[in-house]
Amino acid sequence: MQRAFLKGRRPRARQSGFAVVELAICLPLMVMLTFGAIEASNAIYLKQTLVTAAYEAARMATALGATQQDGEARYSEIVSAVGVQGTTITFTPQITAITPAGTAIRVTVTAPADSNSFSIRRFMKGTTLRASVTMPRL
């Protein structure tokens, strides 16, 4: 009775290398997918941080009686708290004391993706992420 149960199985000697071959084929793919997913998540987080920093800088700079330096200070607070490196901020047009109310102020923030990556292998190498916000001056 036991012999009929084992009749359809292959002998163990023929199966001994299959698991190693499957691992050798699948492991590099799984590692690449894992690191790619981590890198993509990091890029999404970086982009969202830039959007938030641009919004907060625009909100501060366009407030009644505020200056461009107020917006830059708020931007620096957010970027420093998160630890984003190599960022730039641009106000268009420049905000001065005589900038009239209702002027559309555009704040653009950029950051290189590769200097803000946690991964050993850089999938986003050479990519610069950018976020812009436009608000009217109050």
Short mmCIF file of N, CA and C in Angstrom, two decimals:
data_model
loop_
_atom_site.label_atom_id
_atom_site.label_comp_id
_atom_site.label_asym_id
_atom_site.label_seq_id
_atom_site.Cartn_x
_atom_site.Cartn_y
_atom_site.Cartn_z
N MET A 1 0.81 -1.18 0.00
CA MET A 1 0.00 0.00 0.00
C MET A 1 0.86 1.25 0.00
N GLN A 2 1.90 1.24 0.74
CA GLN A 2 2.77 2.40 0.80
C GLN A 2 3.49 2.61 -0.52
N ARG A 3 3.78 1.59 -1.24
CA ARG A 3 4.47 1.68 -2.52
C ARG A 3 3.61 2.42 -3.55
N ALA A 4 2.33 2.24 -3.57
CA ALA A 4 1.43 2.93 -4.49
C ALA A 4 1.40 4.43 -4.19
N PHE A 5 1.53 4.80 -2.95
CA PHE A 5 1.52 6.20 -2.56
C PHE A 5 2.75 6.92 -3.08
N LEU A 6 3.89 6.28 -3.09
CA LEU A 6 5.14 6.89 -3.53
C LEU A 6 5.41 6.67 -5.02
N LYS A 7 4.55 5.98 -5.70
CA LYS A 7 4.81 5.61 -7.09
C LYS A 7 4.96 6.82 -8.01
N GLY A 8 4.16 7.89 -7.83
CA GLY A 8 4.19 9.03 -8.73
C GLY A 8 5.31 10.03 -8.43
N ARG A 9 6.02 9.88 -7.38
CA ARG A 9 7.07 10.84 -7.01
C ARG A 9 8.36 10.53 -7.72
N ARG A 10 9.11 11.58 -8.01
CA ARG A 10 10.43 11.39 -8.61
C ARG A 10 11.44 11.00 -7.54
N PRO A 11 12.48 10.35 -7.95
CA PRO A 11 13.52 10.02 -6.98
C PRO A 11 14.21 11.29 -6.48
N ARG A 12 14.67 11.30 -5.27
CA ARG A 12 15.31 12.44 -4.64
C ARG A 12 16.60 12.86 -5.35
N ALA A 13 17.33 11.95 -5.92
CA ALA A 13 18.61 12.27 -6.56
C ALA A 13 18.42 13.24 -7.72
N ARG A 14 17.32 13.18 -8.42
CA ARG A 14 17.08 14.07 -9.56
C ARG A 14 16.62 15.46 -9.12
N GLN A 15 16.10 15.60 -7.91
CA GLN A 15 15.58 16.87 -7.44
C GLN A 15 16.60 17.68 -6.65
N SER A 16 17.71 17.17 -6.38
CA SER A 16 18.63 17.80 -5.44
C SER A 16 19.11 19.19 -5.85
N GLY A 17 19.24 19.50 -7.12
CA GLY A 17 19.76 20.81 -7.53
C GLY A 17 18.71 21.81 -7.93
N PHE A 18 17.44 21.42 -7.99
CA PHE A 18 16.40 22.33 -8.46
C PHE A 18 16.21 23.54 -7.55
N ALA A 19 16.23 23.33 -6.28
CA ALA A 19 16.01 24.44 -5.34
C ALA A 19 17.13 25.47 -5.44
N VAL A 20 18.35 25.03 -5.61
CA VAL A 20 19.49 25.95 -5.74
C VAL A 20 19.39 26.75 -7.03
N VAL A 21 19.00 26.11 -8.11
CA VAL A 21 18.84 26.80 -9.40
C VAL A 21 17.71 27.82 -9.32
N GLU A 22 16.59 27.43 -8.72
CA GLU A 22 15.48 28.37 -8.57
C GLU A 22 15.88 29.57 -7.73
N LEU A 23 16.61 29.33 -6.67
CA LEU A 23 17.08 30.42 -5.82
C LEU A 23 18.04 31.33 -6.58
N ALA A 24 18.94 30.75 -7.36
CA ALA A 24 19.90 31.54 -8.13
C ALA A 24 19.21 32.41 -9.18
N ILE A 25 18.10 31.96 -9.70
CA ILE A 25 17.36 32.73 -10.70
C ILE A 25 16.47 33.78 -10.04
N CYS A 26 15.77 33.41 -9.00
CA CYS A 26 14.76 34.28 -8.40
C CYS A 26 15.32 35.30 -7.40
N LEU A 27 16.36 34.96 -6.68
CA LEU A 27 16.87 35.86 -5.64
C LEU A 27 17.32 37.21 -6.18
N PRO A 28 18.11 37.27 -7.25
CA PRO A 28 18.49 38.60 -7.76
C PRO A 28 17.29 39.45 -8.18
N LEU A 29 16.29 38.80 -8.78
CA LEU A 29 15.08 39.54 -9.16
C LEU A 29 14.33 40.07 -7.95
N MET A 30 14.22 39.24 -6.93
CA MET A 30 13.52 39.67 -5.72
C MET A 30 14.27 40.79 -5.01
N VAL A 31 15.59 40.72 -4.99
CA VAL A 31 16.38 41.77 -4.36
C VAL A 31 16.23 43.08 -5.13
N MET A 32 16.29 43.01 -6.47
CA MET A 32 16.12 44.21 -7.29
C MET A 32 14.73 44.81 -7.11
N LEU A 33 13.71 43.99 -7.07
CA LEU A 33 12.35 44.49 -6.86
C LEU A 33 12.20 45.14 -5.48
N THR A 34 12.81 44.54 -4.48
CA THR A 34 12.73 45.09 -3.13
C THR A 34 13.41 46.45 -3.06
N PHE A 35 14.65 46.53 -3.56
CA PHE A 35 15.35 47.81 -3.52
C PHE A 35 14.69 48.84 -4.43
N GLY A 36 14.14 48.41 -5.54
CA GLY A 36 13.40 49.33 -6.42
C GLY A 36 12.17 49.90 -5.73
N ALA A 37 11.46 49.06 -4.99
CA ALA A 37 10.29 49.53 -4.26
C ALA A 37 10.68 50.50 -3.15
N ILE A 38 11.78 50.22 -2.47
CA ILE A 38 12.27 51.13 -1.43
C ILE A 38 12.65 52.47 -2.05
N GLU A 39 13.36 52.42 -3.16
CA GLU A 39 13.79 53.65 -3.85
C GLU A 39 12.59 54.45 -4.36
N ALA A 40 11.59 53.77 -4.90
CA ALA A 40 10.39 54.47 -5.38
C ALA A 40 9.64 55.10 -4.21
N SER A 41 9.55 54.41 -3.10
CA SER A 41 8.90 54.97 -1.91
C SER A 41 9.65 56.19 -1.41
N ASN A 42 10.96 56.12 -1.43
CA ASN A 42 11.78 57.25 -1.00
C ASN A 42 11.57 58.45 -1.93
N ALA A 43 11.48 58.20 -3.24
CA ALA A 43 11.26 59.29 -4.20
C ALA A 43 9.89 59.93 -3.98
N ILE A 44 8.88 59.13 -3.71
CA ILE A 44 7.54 59.66 -3.44
C ILE A 44 7.55 60.51 -2.16
N TYR A 45 8.23 60.03 -1.15
CA TYR A 45 8.34 60.77 0.11
C TYR A 45 9.08 62.09 -0.10
N LEU A 46 10.17 62.05 -0.87
CA LEU A 46 10.93 63.26 -1.16
C LEU A 46 10.08 64.26 -1.93
N LYS A 47 9.34 63.80 -2.92
CA LYS A 47 8.46 64.68 -3.71
C LYS A 47 7.40 65.31 -2.82
N GLN A 48 6.80 64.54 -1.94
CA GLN A 48 5.78 65.08 -1.04
C GLN A 48 6.39 66.09 -0.07
N THR A 49 7.60 65.86 0.38
CA THR A 49 8.28 66.81 1.25
C THR A 49 8.53 68.12 0.51
N LEU A 50 8.93 68.04 -0.76
CA LEU A 50 9.16 69.25 -1.55
C LEU A 50 7.86 70.02 -1.77
N VAL A 51 6.77 69.31 -2.03
CA VAL A 51 5.47 69.97 -2.21
C VAL A 51 5.07 70.69 -0.92
N THR A 52 5.23 70.03 0.21
CA THR A 52 4.89 70.63 1.50
C THR A 52 5.77 71.84 1.78
N ALA A 53 7.07 71.72 1.54
CA ALA A 53 7.99 72.84 1.78
C ALA A 53 7.66 74.02 0.88
N ALA A 54 7.35 73.77 -0.38
CA ALA A 54 7.00 74.86 -1.31
C ALA A 54 5.70 75.53 -0.87
N TYR A 55 4.72 74.75 -0.47
CA TYR A 55 3.44 75.31 -0.02
C TYR A 55 3.63 76.17 1.22
N GLU A 56 4.35 75.64 2.20
CA GLU A 56 4.56 76.39 3.44
C GLU A 56 5.37 77.66 3.20
N ALA A 57 6.37 77.59 2.34
CA ALA A 57 7.16 78.78 2.02
C ALA A 57 6.30 79.83 1.33
N ALA A 58 5.46 79.40 0.39
CA ALA A 58 4.57 80.33 -0.31
C ALA A 58 3.55 80.93 0.66
N ARG A 59 3.02 80.11 1.53
CA ARG A 59 2.03 80.60 2.50
C ARG A 59 2.63 81.66 3.42
N MET A 60 3.86 81.42 3.88
CA MET A 60 4.51 82.39 4.77
C MET A 60 4.90 83.66 4.02
N ALA A 61 5.44 83.51 2.82
CA ALA A 61 5.95 84.66 2.08
C ALA A 61 4.83 85.55 1.54
N THR A 62 3.66 84.98 1.28
CA THR A 62 2.57 85.77 0.71
C THR A 62 1.62 86.32 1.76
N ALA A 63 1.86 86.03 3.02
CA ALA A 63 1.00 86.53 4.09
C ALA A 63 1.12 88.05 4.20
N LEU A 64 0.12 88.67 4.79
CA LEU A 64 0.08 90.11 4.95
C LEU A 64 1.27 90.59 5.78
N GLY A 65 2.08 91.45 5.22
CA GLY A 65 3.24 92.00 5.91
C GLY A 65 4.46 91.10 5.94
N ALA A 66 4.41 89.94 5.32
CA ALA A 66 5.53 89.00 5.33
C ALA A 66 6.53 89.34 4.22
N THR A 67 7.72 88.81 4.35
CA THR A 67 8.77 89.02 3.35
C THR A 67 9.20 87.69 2.77
N GLN A 68 10.04 87.76 1.76
CA GLN A 68 10.57 86.55 1.14
C GLN A 68 11.42 85.77 2.14
N GLN A 69 12.11 86.49 3.02
CA GLN A 69 12.95 85.83 4.03
C GLN A 69 12.11 84.98 4.98
N ASP A 70 10.88 85.41 5.25
CA ASP A 70 9.99 84.60 6.10
C ASP A 70 9.68 83.26 5.42
N GLY A 71 9.43 83.31 4.13
CA GLY A 71 9.18 82.08 3.38
C GLY A 71 10.39 81.18 3.32
N GLU A 72 11.57 81.79 3.12
CA GLU A 72 12.80 81.00 3.08
C GLU A 72 13.09 80.37 4.43
N ALA A 73 12.80 81.09 5.52
CA ALA A 73 13.04 80.54 6.86
C ALA A 73 12.12 79.34 7.12
N ARG A 74 10.85 79.46 6.73
CA ARG A 74 9.92 78.34 6.92
C ARG A 74 10.33 77.13 6.08
N TYR A 75 10.76 77.40 4.87
CA TYR A 75 11.25 76.35 3.97
C TYR A 75 12.45 75.63 4.61
N SER A 76 13.38 76.40 5.15
CA SER A 76 14.57 75.81 5.78
C SER A 76 14.20 74.94 6.98
N GLU A 77 13.21 75.37 7.75
CA GLU A 77 12.76 74.58 8.90
C GLU A 77 12.27 73.20 8.46
N ILE A 78 11.45 73.18 7.43
CA ILE A 78 10.86 71.92 6.98
C ILE A 78 11.92 71.00 6.39
N VAL A 79 12.77 71.55 5.53
CA VAL A 79 13.80 70.75 4.87
C VAL A 79 14.81 70.21 5.88
N SER A 80 15.16 71.03 6.87
CA SER A 80 16.10 70.59 7.91
C SER A 80 15.49 69.51 8.79
N ALA A 81 14.21 69.66 9.12
CA ALA A 81 13.55 68.68 9.99
C ALA A 81 13.48 67.31 9.34
N VAL A 82 13.29 67.28 8.03
CA VAL A 82 13.17 66.01 7.32
C VAL A 82 14.55 65.46 6.94
N GLY A 83 15.53 66.35 6.77
CA GLY A 83 16.88 65.92 6.41
C GLY A 83 17.15 65.86 4.92
N VAL A 84 16.41 66.64 4.15
CA VAL A 84 16.62 66.68 2.70
C VAL A 84 17.85 67.53 2.42
N GLN A 85 18.71 67.04 1.52
CA GLN A 85 19.98 67.72 1.23
C GLN A 85 20.01 68.26 -0.19
N GLY A 86 20.74 69.35 -0.39
CA GLY A 86 20.98 69.88 -1.73
C GLY A 86 19.79 70.55 -2.37
N THR A 87 18.89 71.11 -1.57
CA THR A 87 17.69 71.72 -2.13
C THR A 87 17.92 73.17 -2.51
N THR A 88 17.10 73.66 -3.43
CA THR A 88 17.10 75.07 -3.80
C THR A 88 15.66 75.57 -3.81
N ILE A 89 15.50 76.86 -3.54
CA ILE A 89 14.18 77.47 -3.57
C ILE A 89 14.26 78.74 -4.40
N THR A 90 13.22 78.99 -5.20
CA THR A 90 13.18 80.16 -6.07
C THR A 90 11.81 80.81 -5.94
N PHE A 91 11.80 82.12 -5.74
CA PHE A 91 10.56 82.90 -5.72
C PHE A 91 10.48 83.69 -7.02
N THR A 92 9.34 83.61 -7.71
CA THR A 92 9.15 84.36 -8.95
C THR A 92 7.82 85.08 -8.87
N PRO A 93 7.78 86.38 -8.96
CA PRO A 93 8.88 87.34 -8.90
C PRO A 93 9.41 87.47 -7.47
N GLN A 94 10.52 88.15 -7.35
CA GLN A 94 11.09 88.38 -6.02
C GLN A 94 10.10 89.20 -5.19
N ILE A 95 9.96 88.86 -3.93
CA ILE A 95 9.03 89.56 -3.05
C ILE A 95 9.79 90.67 -2.34
N THR A 96 9.32 91.89 -2.52
CA THR A 96 9.89 93.05 -1.84
C THR A 96 8.78 93.75 -1.07
N ALA A 97 9.14 94.84 -0.39
CA ALA A 97 8.14 95.60 0.37
C ALA A 97 7.11 96.25 -0.54
N ILE A 98 7.48 96.49 -1.80
CA ILE A 98 6.56 97.17 -2.72
C ILE A 98 5.82 96.21 -3.66
N THR A 99 5.95 94.93 -3.44
CA THR A 99 5.21 93.96 -4.26
C THR A 99 3.72 94.13 -3.96
N PRO A 100 2.91 94.47 -4.98
CA PRO A 100 1.50 94.75 -4.72
C PRO A 100 0.70 93.50 -4.33
N ALA A 101 -0.37 93.73 -3.59
CA ALA A 101 -1.28 92.64 -3.22
C ALA A 101 -1.93 92.09 -4.47
N GLY A 102 -2.15 90.79 -4.49
CA GLY A 102 -2.76 90.14 -5.65
C GLY A 102 -1.76 89.61 -6.65
N THR A 103 -0.48 89.95 -6.49
CA THR A 103 0.55 89.44 -7.39
C THR A 103 0.71 87.93 -7.18
N ALA A 104 0.70 87.19 -8.27
CA ALA A 104 0.88 85.73 -8.18
C ALA A 104 2.35 85.43 -7.91
N ILE A 105 2.62 84.81 -6.80
CA ILE A 105 3.98 84.45 -6.40
C ILE A 105 4.14 82.95 -6.62
N ARG A 106 5.14 82.59 -7.40
CA ARG A 106 5.42 81.18 -7.68
C ARG A 106 6.67 80.77 -6.90
N VAL A 107 6.53 79.71 -6.12
CA VAL A 107 7.65 79.17 -5.34
C VAL A 107 8.00 77.82 -5.94
N THR A 108 9.26 77.68 -6.36
CA THR A 108 9.74 76.43 -6.95
C THR A 108 10.85 75.87 -6.08
N VAL A 109 10.71 74.60 -5.74
CA VAL A 109 11.69 73.91 -4.89
C VAL A 109 12.22 72.72 -5.66
N THR A 110 13.55 72.51 -5.65
CA THR A 110 14.16 71.36 -6.31
C THR A 110 15.10 70.64 -5.35
N ALA A 111 15.29 69.35 -5.61
CA ALA A 111 16.23 68.55 -4.83
C ALA A 111 16.70 67.38 -5.68
N PRO A 112 18.01 67.07 -5.63
CA PRO A 112 18.50 65.90 -6.36
C PRO A 112 18.09 64.60 -5.66
N ALA A 113 17.59 63.66 -6.44
CA ALA A 113 17.11 62.40 -5.86
C ALA A 113 18.26 61.53 -5.38
N ASP A 114 19.39 61.53 -6.09
CA ASP A 114 20.46 60.60 -5.71
C ASP A 114 21.15 60.99 -4.40
N SER A 115 21.25 62.28 -4.07
CA SER A 115 21.89 62.64 -2.80
C SER A 115 20.94 62.45 -1.62
N ASN A 116 19.68 62.20 -1.88
CA ASN A 116 18.69 61.96 -0.83
C ASN A 116 18.20 60.52 -0.82
N SER A 117 18.99 59.62 -1.36
CA SER A 117 18.62 58.21 -1.45
C SER A 117 19.25 57.43 -0.31
N PHE A 118 18.54 56.40 0.15
CA PHE A 118 19.06 55.53 1.21
C PHE A 118 19.64 54.24 0.65
N SER A 119 19.36 53.96 -0.58
CA SER A 119 19.73 52.70 -1.20
C SER A 119 21.19 52.69 -1.63
N ILE A 120 21.78 51.51 -1.65
CA ILE A 120 23.15 51.36 -2.14
C ILE A 120 23.17 51.56 -3.64
N ARG A 121 22.25 50.94 -4.32
CA ARG A 121 22.15 51.08 -5.77
C ARG A 121 21.20 52.22 -6.07
N ARG A 122 21.64 53.16 -6.84
CA ARG A 122 20.85 54.36 -7.11
C ARG A 122 20.03 54.19 -8.39
N PHE A 123 18.74 53.93 -8.23
CA PHE A 123 17.85 53.78 -9.37
C PHE A 123 17.45 55.14 -9.94
N MET A 124 17.48 56.18 -9.12
CA MET A 124 17.05 57.51 -9.53
C MET A 124 18.26 58.41 -9.83
N LYS A 125 19.37 57.82 -10.18
CA LYS A 125 20.61 58.56 -10.37
C LYS A 125 20.43 59.66 -11.43
N GLY A 126 20.86 60.86 -11.08
CA GLY A 126 20.80 61.98 -12.00
C GLY A 126 19.43 62.64 -12.10
N THR A 127 18.47 62.21 -11.30
CA THR A 127 17.12 62.78 -11.36
C THR A 127 16.98 63.91 -10.35
N THR A 128 16.38 64.99 -10.79
CA THR A 128 16.08 66.11 -9.91
C THR A 128 14.57 66.22 -9.77
N LEU A 129 14.10 66.19 -8.54
CA LEU A 129 12.67 66.33 -8.28
C LEU A 129 12.35 67.80 -8.05
N ARG A 130 11.18 68.21 -8.53
CA ARG A 130 10.79 69.62 -8.48
C ARG A 130 9.33 69.74 -8.04
N ALA A 131 9.05 70.78 -7.26
CA ALA A 131 7.67 71.08 -6.86
C ALA A 131 7.47 72.58 -6.94
N SER A 132 6.30 72.99 -7.42
CA SER A 132 5.97 74.41 -7.55
C SER A 132 4.60 74.69 -6.96
N VAL A 133 4.49 75.87 -6.35
CA VAL A 133 3.22 76.33 -5.80
C VAL A 133 3.07 77.80 -6.18
N THR A 134 1.86 78.19 -6.59
CA THR A 134 1.58 79.59 -6.91
C THR A 134 0.48 80.09 -5.98
N MET A 135 0.74 81.24 -5.33
CA MET A 135 -0.23 81.85 -4.43
C MET A 135 -0.26 83.35 -4.67
N PRO A 136 -1.41 83.98 -4.46
CA PRO A 136 -1.46 85.44 -4.57
C PRO A 136 -0.93 86.11 -3.31
N ARG A 137 -0.26 87.21 -3.49
CA ARG A 137 0.26 87.97 -2.34
C ARG A 137 -0.91 88.68 -1.68
N LEU A 138 -0.96 88.62 -0.37
CA LEU A 138 -2.04 89.28 0.38
C LEU A 138 -1.69 90.71 0.73
#
